[in-house]
Amino acid sequence: MYAIRKPPRLALLCAALLMAACKQIATQADDPYDIGKMDLKPVPAKVTSERHKGPFAEGNALSMGAELKPLDPAPVKTVRLDTTHKIIEIAPGIKFSAWTFGDQVPGPTIRARVGDKIRFSMTNRSDEVMPGVQFVAAPMMHSMDFHAAMVSPQDKYRSIAPGQTIEFEFTVNYPGVFMFHCGTPMILEHIASGMYGALIVEPREGYPTKADREYMVVQSEFYAKPDPQQRKVDGQPLYVLDGENLKKAASSYTVFNGYLNGMVKKPLPAKPGERVRLFVLNVGPSKTSSFHVVGTIFDRVYIEGNPDNQFRGMQTVLLGSSNSAIVEFMIPEAGQYIMVDHHFANASQGAIGLVDAGEVKPKEKADLEHHNMPATATPTDPAAVQGKLDFESKCLACHSIGRGKKLGPDLLGVTKRRSDEWLRKWLATPEKMLETDADAKAMLKEYNNIPMPNQNLSSAEIDRYMKYFQWVDSQPIGVVHSGEGGH
């Protein structure tokens, strides 16, 4: 009998090292992020005086709104986004002097796949007069900064003068949801004025799941103040960039897709049982978003839009300025699913939207606690406009205008039922009124002993509420509350 000899320890060690080396080589060969296989040598940018004419945005890879077009299969994406200065409406009655890519805020969404080449061109058309309005902001230098690109900023992201055109190209090497924005100093002002958008880069092999609906949600902040020159647009007061509050990050509005509660008025459609994929980008420029959808769970979350960065079963996604995520969730049943920045100071400024999966039976309808749905009519006086926005942000959970009682009374006709002095005292110190005023005590008893909280309103805020209530009560019956939603 021969004894079975064990392999020498050194031989075992060598075999293990060899296997590890082979595995590492195989892993490197399959590495989708292998720098050696990336295109890192784009051709130099070209700047000319040849001006684009016609549409301000062109390209098969562009989606102009929240609903996303399918990926264009062409390996080269030709994209044109020209810059303009124009007046946009960011909230009912709030006409804002904006700077844009592609003549809209946010700019059109670009969609590509890893390995695709983006062939980009942009004319600075800030010196063109937009139809129906005169210049608000003087023509100025602008540029384009793509977070998805790996290029020399000094070459590709240089600022160009009004009338000039820049052309450059780059290959998208990483999957994700990437911000683009103007990189011309002061960058803060350019982003806050509307110069931003999203570039979606899909993995080469696509996403791990199949979605029934795909939408782009861009969160951003506006910093607006009445025009010091008191100019008007179509009879409405003009609003311009508030530079002081911009530096303090004290925003006037925080919104989804460029408009206060715009995705409440125009919800994103879906059906029960469908998988919804949202591409979410927080462009800031200064605040953090806590993105949440009421009534469902994020089945999958791809941080920065890359499936390699996957989380499961999340309630909320935290996004700093220029951070992004893809969130996927199932629609469990019919209803309206509320998208909200769970940093509720932002939600109160308009960071609200809806995924509409059909109506529930009337007896099953619940108050939408997290959003406000504005009335159709809008005042023109700036103080009344702001009072309306304040009311819709802070009061619709408990009150309606012409839609009946809720937790508190219907406020239609309140200026005819109460004196200005009484209303001002009530808005300023409701707890003191409940101690001494007989009408206040009776109202508390009528509404189940639920007291109105002290909102710590300033005199200026109370003035705005009064302006709005007075405007409401001066309108013909049916004008103000037609189409108004409750909570």
Short mmCIF file of C-alpha atoms in Angstrom, two decimals:
data_model
loop_
_atom_site.label_atom_id
_atom_site.label_comp_id
_atom_site.label_asym_id
_atom_site.label_seq_id
_atom_site.Cartn_x
_atom_site.Cartn_y
_atom_site.Cartn_z
CA MET A 1 0.00 0.00 0.00
CA TYR A 2 1.26 3.38 -0.92
CA ALA A 3 0.53 6.31 1.40
CA ILE A 4 -1.41 9.20 -0.12
CA ARG A 5 0.81 12.19 0.05
CA LYS A 6 -0.68 15.63 0.63
CA PRO A 7 0.34 18.39 -1.82
CA PRO A 8 3.05 20.59 -0.39
CA ARG A 9 1.75 23.72 1.33
CA LEU A 10 3.69 25.88 -1.13
CA ALA A 11 1.93 24.22 -4.08
CA LEU A 12 -1.46 24.93 -2.54
CA LEU A 13 -0.51 28.55 -2.01
CA CYS A 14 0.68 28.91 -5.60
CA ALA A 15 -2.54 27.36 -6.90
CA ALA A 16 -4.64 29.74 -4.82
CA LEU A 17 -2.68 32.74 -6.03
CA LEU A 18 -3.03 31.58 -9.64
CA MET A 19 -6.80 31.18 -9.29
CA ALA A 20 -7.11 34.60 -7.70
CA ALA A 21 -5.06 36.15 -10.49
CA CYS A 22 -7.20 34.46 -13.14
CA LYS A 23 -10.36 35.65 -11.41
CA GLN A 24 -9.02 39.20 -11.21
CA ILE A 25 -8.11 39.15 -14.90
CA ALA A 26 -11.58 37.88 -15.78
CA THR A 27 -13.18 40.52 -13.57
CA GLN A 28 -11.13 43.28 -15.19
CA ALA A 29 -12.10 41.99 -18.62
CA ASP A 30 -15.80 42.28 -17.67
CA ASP A 31 -15.47 45.59 -15.81
CA PRO A 32 -17.99 48.02 -17.34
CA TYR A 33 -15.99 50.86 -15.81
CA ASP A 34 -12.65 49.89 -17.35
CA ILE A 35 -11.03 53.26 -18.01
CA GLY A 36 -8.94 51.71 -20.77
CA LYS A 37 -12.11 51.09 -22.81
CA MET A 38 -13.58 54.56 -22.39
CA ASP A 39 -13.45 57.31 -24.98
CA LEU A 40 -11.42 60.01 -23.27
CA LYS A 41 -10.12 61.83 -26.36
CA PRO A 42 -12.93 63.99 -27.75
CA VAL A 43 -12.09 66.42 -30.54
CA PRO A 44 -11.59 70.09 -29.59
CA ALA A 45 -14.64 72.31 -29.34
CA LYS A 46 -15.37 74.81 -32.11
CA VAL A 47 -16.76 78.32 -31.64
CA THR A 48 -18.14 80.21 -34.64
CA SER A 49 -20.29 83.23 -35.44
CA GLU A 50 -22.76 81.12 -37.42
CA ARG A 51 -26.07 81.57 -35.68
CA HIS A 52 -28.78 78.90 -35.34
CA LYS A 53 -32.21 79.93 -36.54
CA GLY A 54 -35.64 78.40 -36.10
CA PRO A 55 -36.38 76.05 -33.17
CA PHE A 56 -34.39 76.55 -29.98
CA ALA A 57 -34.17 72.80 -29.30
CA GLU A 58 -33.67 69.96 -31.77
CA GLY A 59 -32.74 66.29 -31.61
CA ASN A 60 -34.37 62.85 -31.60
CA ALA A 61 -32.87 62.21 -28.15
CA LEU A 62 -34.86 65.05 -26.55
CA SER A 63 -38.00 64.79 -24.42
CA MET A 64 -39.69 68.15 -23.92
CA GLY A 65 -41.79 67.32 -20.84
CA ALA A 66 -42.16 64.92 -17.93
CA GLU A 67 -43.13 61.92 -20.08
CA LEU A 68 -39.98 60.38 -21.53
CA LYS A 69 -39.60 59.17 -25.09
CA PRO A 70 -38.05 55.71 -25.61
CA LEU A 71 -34.29 55.60 -26.17
CA ASP A 72 -33.28 56.60 -29.69
CA PRO A 73 -31.15 53.67 -30.97
CA ALA A 74 -28.75 55.86 -32.97
CA PRO A 75 -25.19 55.62 -31.53
CA VAL A 76 -24.64 59.33 -32.16
CA LYS A 77 -27.10 61.73 -30.56
CA THR A 78 -27.21 65.11 -32.26
CA VAL A 79 -28.50 67.64 -29.75
CA ARG A 80 -29.09 71.36 -30.12
CA LEU A 81 -30.07 73.52 -27.14
CA ASP A 82 -29.91 77.26 -27.72
CA THR A 83 -30.01 79.79 -24.89
CA THR A 84 -32.77 82.40 -24.61
CA HIS A 85 -33.95 85.09 -22.23
CA LYS A 86 -37.72 85.02 -21.82
CA ILE A 87 -40.62 85.50 -19.42
CA ILE A 88 -41.99 82.30 -17.88
CA GLU A 89 -44.77 81.74 -15.37
CA ILE A 90 -43.52 79.88 -12.27
CA ALA A 91 -46.73 80.16 -10.21
CA PRO A 92 -50.21 81.55 -10.87
CA GLY A 93 -49.74 85.21 -11.71
CA ILE A 94 -45.95 85.13 -11.15
CA LYS A 95 -44.21 86.15 -14.38
CA PHE A 96 -40.48 85.60 -13.96
CA SER A 97 -37.54 86.84 -16.01
CA ALA A 98 -35.77 83.58 -16.87
CA TRP A 99 -32.75 82.37 -18.81
CA THR A 100 -33.20 79.04 -20.58
CA PHE A 101 -31.76 76.14 -22.51
CA GLY A 102 -34.03 75.23 -25.41
CA ASP A 103 -36.46 78.03 -24.52
CA GLN A 104 -37.98 76.20 -21.53
CA VAL A 105 -37.36 75.61 -17.82
CA PRO A 106 -36.17 72.97 -17.10
CA GLY A 107 -34.43 72.41 -20.40
CA PRO A 108 -35.42 69.37 -22.51
CA THR A 109 -34.26 66.00 -21.17
CA ILE A 110 -31.58 64.22 -23.20
CA ARG A 111 -31.62 60.39 -23.28
CA ALA A 112 -28.67 58.23 -24.30
CA ARG A 113 -26.94 54.91 -23.56
CA VAL A 114 -23.42 54.18 -22.30
CA GLY A 115 -21.06 54.31 -25.28
CA ASP A 116 -23.21 56.77 -27.24
CA LYS A 117 -21.67 59.97 -28.55
CA ILE A 118 -23.38 63.28 -27.83
CA ARG A 119 -22.80 65.75 -30.65
CA PHE A 120 -23.84 69.03 -29.06
CA SER A 121 -24.29 72.54 -30.40
CA MET A 122 -25.60 75.75 -28.83
CA THR A 123 -26.12 79.29 -30.07
CA ASN A 124 -26.28 82.04 -27.49
CA ARG A 125 -29.54 83.64 -28.60
CA SER A 126 -29.99 85.81 -25.50
CA ASP A 127 -29.97 88.86 -27.80
CA GLU A 128 -33.14 87.81 -29.61
CA VAL A 129 -36.44 89.46 -28.72
CA MET A 130 -38.96 86.80 -27.71
CA PRO A 131 -42.44 87.09 -29.28
CA GLY A 132 -44.72 89.47 -27.44
CA VAL A 133 -42.19 90.77 -24.90
CA GLN A 134 -39.23 93.07 -24.80
CA PHE A 135 -35.89 92.35 -23.20
CA VAL A 136 -35.93 91.93 -19.46
CA ALA A 137 -32.35 90.78 -18.89
CA ALA A 138 -29.63 92.15 -21.12
CA PRO A 139 -27.85 89.73 -23.49
CA MET A 140 -24.90 88.08 -21.79
CA MET A 141 -22.34 85.28 -21.94
CA HIS A 142 -23.57 81.70 -21.45
CA SER A 143 -22.07 78.20 -21.51
CA MET A 144 -22.97 74.53 -21.10
CA ASP A 145 -21.64 72.18 -18.40
CA PHE A 146 -22.56 68.48 -18.75
CA HIS A 147 -22.00 66.49 -15.56
CA ALA A 148 -22.10 63.32 -17.70
CA ALA A 149 -19.09 64.32 -19.78
CA MET A 150 -15.38 63.59 -19.19
CA VAL A 151 -13.82 66.54 -21.00
CA SER A 152 -11.66 69.61 -20.48
CA PRO A 153 -13.93 72.31 -18.99
CA GLN A 154 -11.69 75.04 -20.38
CA ASP A 155 -12.32 73.75 -23.90
CA LYS A 156 -15.90 72.45 -23.90
CA TYR A 157 -17.54 74.57 -21.21
CA ARG A 158 -16.20 77.96 -22.29
CA SER A 159 -18.59 80.91 -22.29
CA ILE A 160 -19.78 82.27 -25.61
CA ALA A 161 -21.08 85.72 -26.45
CA PRO A 162 -24.54 86.52 -27.84
CA GLY A 163 -24.64 85.45 -31.48
CA GLN A 164 -21.86 82.87 -31.13
CA THR A 165 -22.28 79.10 -31.50
CA ILE A 166 -20.27 76.40 -29.74
CA GLU A 167 -20.04 72.81 -30.95
CA PHE A 168 -18.43 69.87 -29.15
CA GLU A 169 -18.91 66.16 -28.67
CA PHE A 170 -18.25 63.59 -25.98
CA THR A 171 -18.97 59.95 -25.22
CA VAL A 172 -21.11 59.03 -22.21
CA ASN A 173 -19.07 56.46 -20.24
CA TYR A 174 -21.11 55.99 -17.06
CA PRO A 175 -24.80 55.26 -16.54
CA GLY A 176 -26.79 57.73 -14.48
CA VAL A 177 -29.10 60.71 -14.34
CA PHE A 178 -26.81 63.70 -14.78
CA MET A 179 -27.43 67.41 -14.44
CA PHE A 180 -26.47 69.93 -17.09
CA HIS A 181 -26.35 73.66 -16.41
CA CYS A 182 -24.78 76.93 -17.43
CA GLY A 183 -21.27 77.21 -16.02
CA THR A 184 -20.75 80.92 -16.62
CA PRO A 185 -20.03 82.97 -13.46
CA MET A 186 -21.91 83.67 -11.39
CA ILE A 187 -23.08 80.09 -11.74
CA LEU A 188 -25.54 80.47 -8.85
CA GLU A 189 -27.48 83.18 -10.70
CA HIS A 190 -27.50 81.29 -13.99
CA ILE A 191 -28.90 78.11 -12.44
CA ALA A 192 -31.44 80.03 -10.33
CA SER A 193 -32.59 81.82 -13.49
CA GLY A 194 -33.52 78.52 -15.13
CA MET A 195 -30.47 77.21 -16.98
CA TYR A 196 -30.52 73.50 -16.12
CA GLY A 197 -31.80 70.11 -17.22
CA ALA A 198 -31.12 66.36 -17.15
CA LEU A 199 -29.15 63.92 -19.28
CA ILE A 200 -30.21 60.29 -18.72
CA VAL A 201 -27.59 57.66 -19.56
CA GLU A 202 -28.86 54.07 -19.58
CA PRO A 203 -26.55 51.10 -18.92
CA ARG A 204 -25.41 49.25 -22.04
CA GLU A 205 -27.65 46.31 -21.16
CA GLY A 206 -30.60 48.48 -20.09
CA TYR A 207 -32.29 48.46 -16.70
CA PRO A 208 -32.81 45.27 -14.63
CA THR A 209 -36.59 45.71 -14.59
CA LYS A 210 -39.23 46.63 -17.16
CA ALA A 211 -41.22 49.76 -16.38
CA ASP A 212 -44.70 50.53 -17.64
CA ARG A 213 -44.28 54.29 -17.21
CA GLU A 214 -41.20 56.53 -17.24
CA TYR A 215 -41.19 60.16 -16.15
CA MET A 216 -38.61 62.87 -15.47
CA VAL A 217 -39.01 64.89 -12.25
CA VAL A 218 -36.67 67.88 -11.82
CA GLN A 219 -36.76 69.72 -8.49
CA SER A 220 -35.49 73.28 -8.38
CA GLU A 221 -35.76 76.56 -6.50
CA PHE A 222 -36.86 80.01 -7.64
CA TYR A 223 -35.85 83.24 -5.93
CA ALA A 224 -38.25 85.94 -7.11
CA LYS A 225 -39.03 89.51 -6.14
CA PRO A 226 -41.22 92.19 -7.75
CA ASP A 227 -39.38 94.10 -10.44
CA PRO A 228 -37.91 97.28 -8.88
CA GLN A 229 -38.90 99.12 -12.09
CA GLN A 230 -42.50 97.90 -11.63
CA ARG A 231 -42.73 96.60 -15.19
CA LYS A 232 -45.64 94.37 -16.19
CA VAL A 233 -46.18 91.51 -18.62
CA ASP A 234 -49.69 91.03 -20.04
CA GLY A 235 -51.00 93.16 -17.19
CA GLN A 236 -49.27 91.03 -14.54
CA PRO A 237 -46.42 92.35 -12.37
CA LEU A 238 -42.99 91.22 -13.51
CA TYR A 239 -40.77 89.29 -11.07
CA VAL A 240 -36.98 89.20 -11.29
CA LEU A 241 -34.19 87.30 -9.57
CA ASP A 242 -33.86 88.10 -5.86
CA GLY A 243 -30.08 88.15 -5.50
CA GLU A 244 -30.02 88.73 -1.75
CA ASN A 245 -32.30 85.83 -0.86
CA LEU A 246 -30.51 83.68 -3.44
CA LYS A 247 -27.27 84.01 -1.49
CA LYS A 248 -29.11 83.13 1.73
CA ALA A 249 -30.83 80.09 0.11
CA ALA A 250 -34.16 81.66 1.16
CA SER A 251 -36.20 80.54 -1.85
CA SER A 252 -39.59 81.91 -2.88
CA TYR A 253 -40.70 78.64 -4.51
CA THR A 254 -39.42 75.07 -4.62
CA VAL A 255 -41.03 73.20 -7.48
CA PHE A 256 -41.13 70.10 -9.64
CA ASN A 257 -40.57 70.62 -13.38
CA GLY A 258 -40.50 74.40 -13.23
CA TYR A 259 -43.95 75.31 -11.90
CA LEU A 260 -45.60 75.56 -8.49
CA ASN A 261 -47.94 72.56 -8.14
CA GLY A 262 -47.80 72.06 -11.91
CA MET A 263 -47.76 68.29 -11.53
CA VAL A 264 -50.89 68.54 -9.39
CA LYS A 265 -52.78 70.32 -12.16
CA LYS A 266 -51.33 67.89 -14.72
CA PRO A 267 -50.68 64.62 -12.85
CA LEU A 268 -48.52 61.82 -14.22
CA PRO A 269 -50.91 59.08 -15.42
CA ALA A 270 -50.55 55.43 -14.37
CA LYS A 271 -52.74 52.39 -13.75
CA PRO A 272 -53.08 49.99 -10.81
CA GLY A 273 -50.57 47.15 -11.07
CA GLU A 274 -48.11 49.11 -13.19
CA ARG A 275 -44.44 49.70 -12.38
CA VAL A 276 -43.59 53.40 -12.50
CA ARG A 277 -40.01 54.55 -12.99
CA LEU A 278 -39.21 58.12 -12.00
CA PHE A 279 -35.92 59.74 -12.94
CA VAL A 280 -35.51 62.31 -10.16
CA LEU A 281 -32.95 65.13 -10.24
CA ASN A 282 -32.53 67.83 -7.62
CA VAL A 283 -30.77 70.71 -9.35
CA GLY A 284 -30.95 72.98 -6.29
CA PRO A 285 -29.11 75.26 -6.63
CA SER A 286 -28.81 75.22 -2.83
CA LYS A 287 -31.37 72.99 -1.06
CA THR A 288 -31.59 69.29 -0.27
CA SER A 289 -34.58 67.20 -1.33
CA SER A 290 -36.18 64.32 0.60
CA PHE A 291 -38.17 62.77 -2.24
CA HIS A 292 -41.14 60.63 -1.19
CA VAL A 293 -44.28 59.17 -2.80
CA VAL A 294 -47.25 58.77 -0.47
CA GLY A 295 -48.97 55.39 -0.58
CA THR A 296 -46.24 53.15 -1.93
CA ILE A 297 -42.68 51.95 -1.29
CA PHE A 298 -39.70 52.43 -3.58
CA ASP A 299 -39.13 48.85 -4.68
CA ARG A 300 -35.81 49.79 -6.25
CA VAL A 301 -33.72 52.93 -5.92
CA TYR A 302 -30.67 53.49 -8.11
CA ILE A 303 -28.65 56.26 -6.50
CA GLU A 304 -27.38 58.72 -9.15
CA GLY A 305 -29.40 56.67 -11.65
CA ASN A 306 -26.89 53.81 -11.77
CA PRO A 307 -28.30 50.27 -11.17
CA ASP A 308 -24.99 49.28 -9.56
CA ASN A 309 -25.95 51.64 -6.72
CA GLN A 310 -29.12 49.79 -5.75
CA PHE A 311 -31.25 49.97 -2.62
CA ARG A 312 -34.48 48.07 -1.99
CA GLY A 313 -37.63 49.00 -0.09
CA MET A 314 -36.91 52.67 0.60
CA GLN A 315 -39.43 55.24 1.86
CA THR A 316 -37.54 58.44 1.00
CA VAL A 317 -34.50 59.35 -1.07
CA LEU A 318 -32.17 62.11 0.12
CA LEU A 319 -30.76 64.19 -2.74
CA GLY A 320 -28.34 67.09 -2.39
CA SER A 321 -27.95 69.74 -5.05
CA SER A 322 -27.15 68.03 -8.40
CA ASN A 323 -27.78 64.56 -6.90
CA SER A 324 -30.20 62.21 -8.62
CA ALA A 325 -31.86 58.81 -8.36
CA ILE A 326 -34.09 56.46 -10.29
CA VAL A 327 -36.99 55.31 -8.11
CA GLU A 328 -39.31 52.47 -9.09
CA PHE A 329 -42.55 51.50 -7.41
CA MET A 330 -45.71 49.53 -8.04
CA ILE A 331 -49.16 51.14 -8.07
CA PRO A 332 -51.12 48.95 -5.63
CA GLU A 333 -54.63 50.24 -6.37
CA ALA A 334 -56.58 53.11 -7.87
CA GLY A 335 -55.89 56.48 -6.31
CA GLN A 336 -53.76 59.59 -6.45
CA TYR A 337 -50.20 59.03 -5.24
CA ILE A 338 -48.64 62.22 -3.96
CA MET A 339 -45.03 63.04 -4.82
CA VAL A 340 -43.60 65.37 -2.23
CA ASP A 341 -40.36 66.73 -0.86
CA HIS A 342 -40.62 65.42 2.70
CA HIS A 343 -38.59 68.43 3.76
CA PHE A 344 -41.97 70.08 4.21
CA ALA A 345 -40.69 73.63 4.09
CA ASN A 346 -39.96 72.85 0.43
CA ALA A 347 -43.31 71.13 -0.05
CA SER A 348 -45.07 74.22 1.29
CA GLN A 349 -43.32 76.22 -1.43
CA GLY A 350 -44.70 74.00 -4.19
CA ALA A 351 -42.59 70.80 -4.37
CA ILE A 352 -45.70 68.68 -4.88
CA GLY A 353 -46.97 66.41 -7.63
CA LEU A 354 -49.35 63.54 -8.29
CA VAL A 355 -49.22 60.14 -9.95
CA ASP A 356 -52.84 59.67 -10.99
CA ALA A 357 -53.89 56.01 -11.04
CA GLY A 358 -57.61 56.62 -11.45
CA GLU A 359 -60.47 57.68 -9.29
CA VAL A 360 -61.54 55.81 -6.17
CA LYS A 361 -65.20 55.58 -5.19
CA PRO A 362 -66.49 58.84 -3.69
CA LYS A 363 -66.99 57.35 -0.22
CA GLU A 364 -63.39 56.15 -0.26
CA LYS A 365 -61.86 59.46 -1.24
CA ALA A 366 -59.45 60.77 1.35
CA ASP A 367 -58.16 64.28 1.87
CA LEU A 368 -54.79 64.75 0.17
CA GLU A 369 -52.98 65.97 3.24
CA HIS A 370 -49.64 66.63 1.58
CA HIS A 371 -50.60 68.84 -1.34
CA ASN A 372 -52.52 71.91 -2.29
CA MET A 373 -54.57 72.36 -5.44
CA PRO A 374 -54.97 76.00 -6.44
CA ALA A 375 -58.17 77.64 -7.56
CA THR A 376 -58.59 78.48 -11.22
CA ALA A 377 -58.98 82.27 -10.84
CA THR A 378 -55.95 84.35 -9.90
CA PRO A 379 -55.69 87.92 -8.58
CA THR A 380 -53.34 90.42 -10.22
CA ASP A 381 -52.31 92.48 -7.19
CA PRO A 382 -48.88 91.14 -6.04
CA ALA A 383 -49.90 91.13 -2.37
CA ALA A 384 -53.12 89.22 -3.14
CA VAL A 385 -51.21 86.77 -5.35
CA GLN A 386 -48.79 86.04 -2.53
CA GLY A 387 -51.68 85.79 -0.07
CA LYS A 388 -53.31 83.20 -2.33
CA LEU A 389 -50.09 81.17 -2.47
CA ASP A 390 -49.68 81.44 1.32
CA PHE A 391 -53.26 80.25 1.82
CA GLU A 392 -52.82 77.29 -0.53
CA SER A 393 -49.57 76.30 1.16
CA LYS A 394 -50.67 76.60 4.80
CA CYS A 395 -54.45 76.61 5.08
CA LEU A 396 -56.05 74.18 2.64
CA ALA A 397 -55.60 71.27 5.03
CA CYS A 398 -58.29 72.80 7.26
CA HIS A 399 -60.18 75.32 5.10
CA SER A 400 -61.64 75.64 1.63
CA ILE A 401 -62.80 78.54 -0.50
CA GLY A 402 -66.35 77.77 -1.53
CA ARG A 403 -66.06 73.98 -1.20
CA GLY A 404 -67.69 73.58 2.18
CA LYS A 405 -66.56 72.96 5.75
CA LYS A 406 -63.47 70.93 6.57
CA LEU A 407 -61.65 70.91 9.92
CA GLY A 408 -62.41 74.61 9.94
CA PRO A 409 -64.99 76.86 8.25
CA ASP A 410 -65.32 77.60 4.55
CA LEU A 411 -63.66 81.00 4.11
CA LEU A 412 -65.67 82.18 1.13
CA GLY A 413 -67.36 85.41 2.25
CA VAL A 414 -65.28 85.69 5.43
CA THR A 415 -64.67 89.43 4.94
CA LYS A 416 -68.44 89.94 4.83
CA ARG A 417 -69.02 87.93 8.01
CA ARG A 418 -66.17 89.39 10.06
CA SER A 419 -64.64 92.83 10.37
CA ASP A 420 -61.09 93.48 9.20
CA GLU A 421 -60.08 94.16 12.79
CA TRP A 422 -61.48 90.80 13.97
CA LEU A 423 -59.79 88.87 11.16
CA ARG A 424 -56.43 90.52 11.76
CA LYS A 425 -56.55 89.70 15.48
CA TRP A 426 -57.58 86.12 14.70
CA LEU A 427 -54.71 85.64 12.24
CA ALA A 428 -52.20 87.18 14.63
CA THR A 429 -53.15 85.54 17.97
CA PRO A 430 -55.98 82.99 17.74
CA GLU A 431 -55.18 81.60 21.20
CA LYS A 432 -55.79 85.02 22.80
CA MET A 433 -59.03 85.47 20.89
CA LEU A 434 -60.25 82.13 22.26
CA GLU A 435 -59.75 83.45 25.78
CA THR A 436 -61.89 86.57 25.39
CA ASP A 437 -63.96 86.61 22.19
CA ALA A 438 -67.42 85.03 22.26
CA ASP A 439 -67.53 84.41 18.49
CA ALA A 440 -64.16 82.66 18.59
CA LYS A 441 -65.34 80.43 21.46
CA ALA A 442 -68.52 79.52 19.59
CA MET A 443 -66.55 78.67 16.46
CA LEU A 444 -64.21 76.42 18.47
CA LYS A 445 -67.19 74.51 19.86
CA GLU A 446 -68.77 74.18 16.40
CA TYR A 447 -65.58 72.67 14.96
CA ASN A 448 -65.02 69.89 17.51
CA ASN A 449 -62.79 71.92 19.82
CA ILE A 450 -59.90 71.86 17.34
CA PRO A 451 -58.20 75.23 17.78
CA MET A 452 -56.46 77.03 14.97
CA PRO A 453 -52.70 76.99 15.63
CA ASN A 454 -50.79 80.24 15.85
CA GLN A 455 -48.93 80.50 12.54
CA ASN A 456 -46.66 83.27 13.88
CA LEU A 457 -47.62 85.47 10.94
CA SER A 458 -45.92 88.80 10.44
CA SER A 459 -47.91 91.97 9.81
CA ALA A 460 -46.91 91.81 6.15
CA GLU A 461 -48.16 88.22 5.86
CA ILE A 462 -51.47 89.15 7.50
CA ASP A 463 -51.81 92.04 5.03
CA ARG A 464 -51.37 89.57 2.15
CA TYR A 465 -54.02 87.20 3.55
CA MET A 466 -56.44 90.08 3.93
CA LYS A 467 -55.78 91.24 0.35
CA TYR A 468 -56.50 87.73 -0.92
CA PHE A 469 -59.68 87.26 1.14
CA GLN A 470 -60.95 90.66 0.04
CA TRP A 471 -60.22 89.82 -3.59
CA VAL A 472 -62.02 86.47 -3.27
CA ASP A 473 -65.12 88.09 -1.84
CA SER A 474 -65.19 90.69 -4.63
CA GLN A 475 -65.41 88.06 -7.40
CA PRO A 476 -68.61 86.87 -9.09
CA ILE A 477 -70.09 83.69 -7.64
CA GLY A 478 -68.48 80.57 -9.05
CA VAL A 479 -65.33 82.22 -10.39
CA VAL A 480 -62.93 81.68 -7.52
CA HIS A 481 -63.61 78.17 -6.37
CA SER A 482 -64.49 76.54 -9.70
CA GLY A 483 -62.06 73.66 -10.10
CA GLU A 484 -60.50 74.20 -6.68
CA GLY A 485 -59.40 70.98 -5.03
CA GLY A 486 -59.44 70.26 -1.37
CA HIS A 487 -56.97 68.30 0.64
#
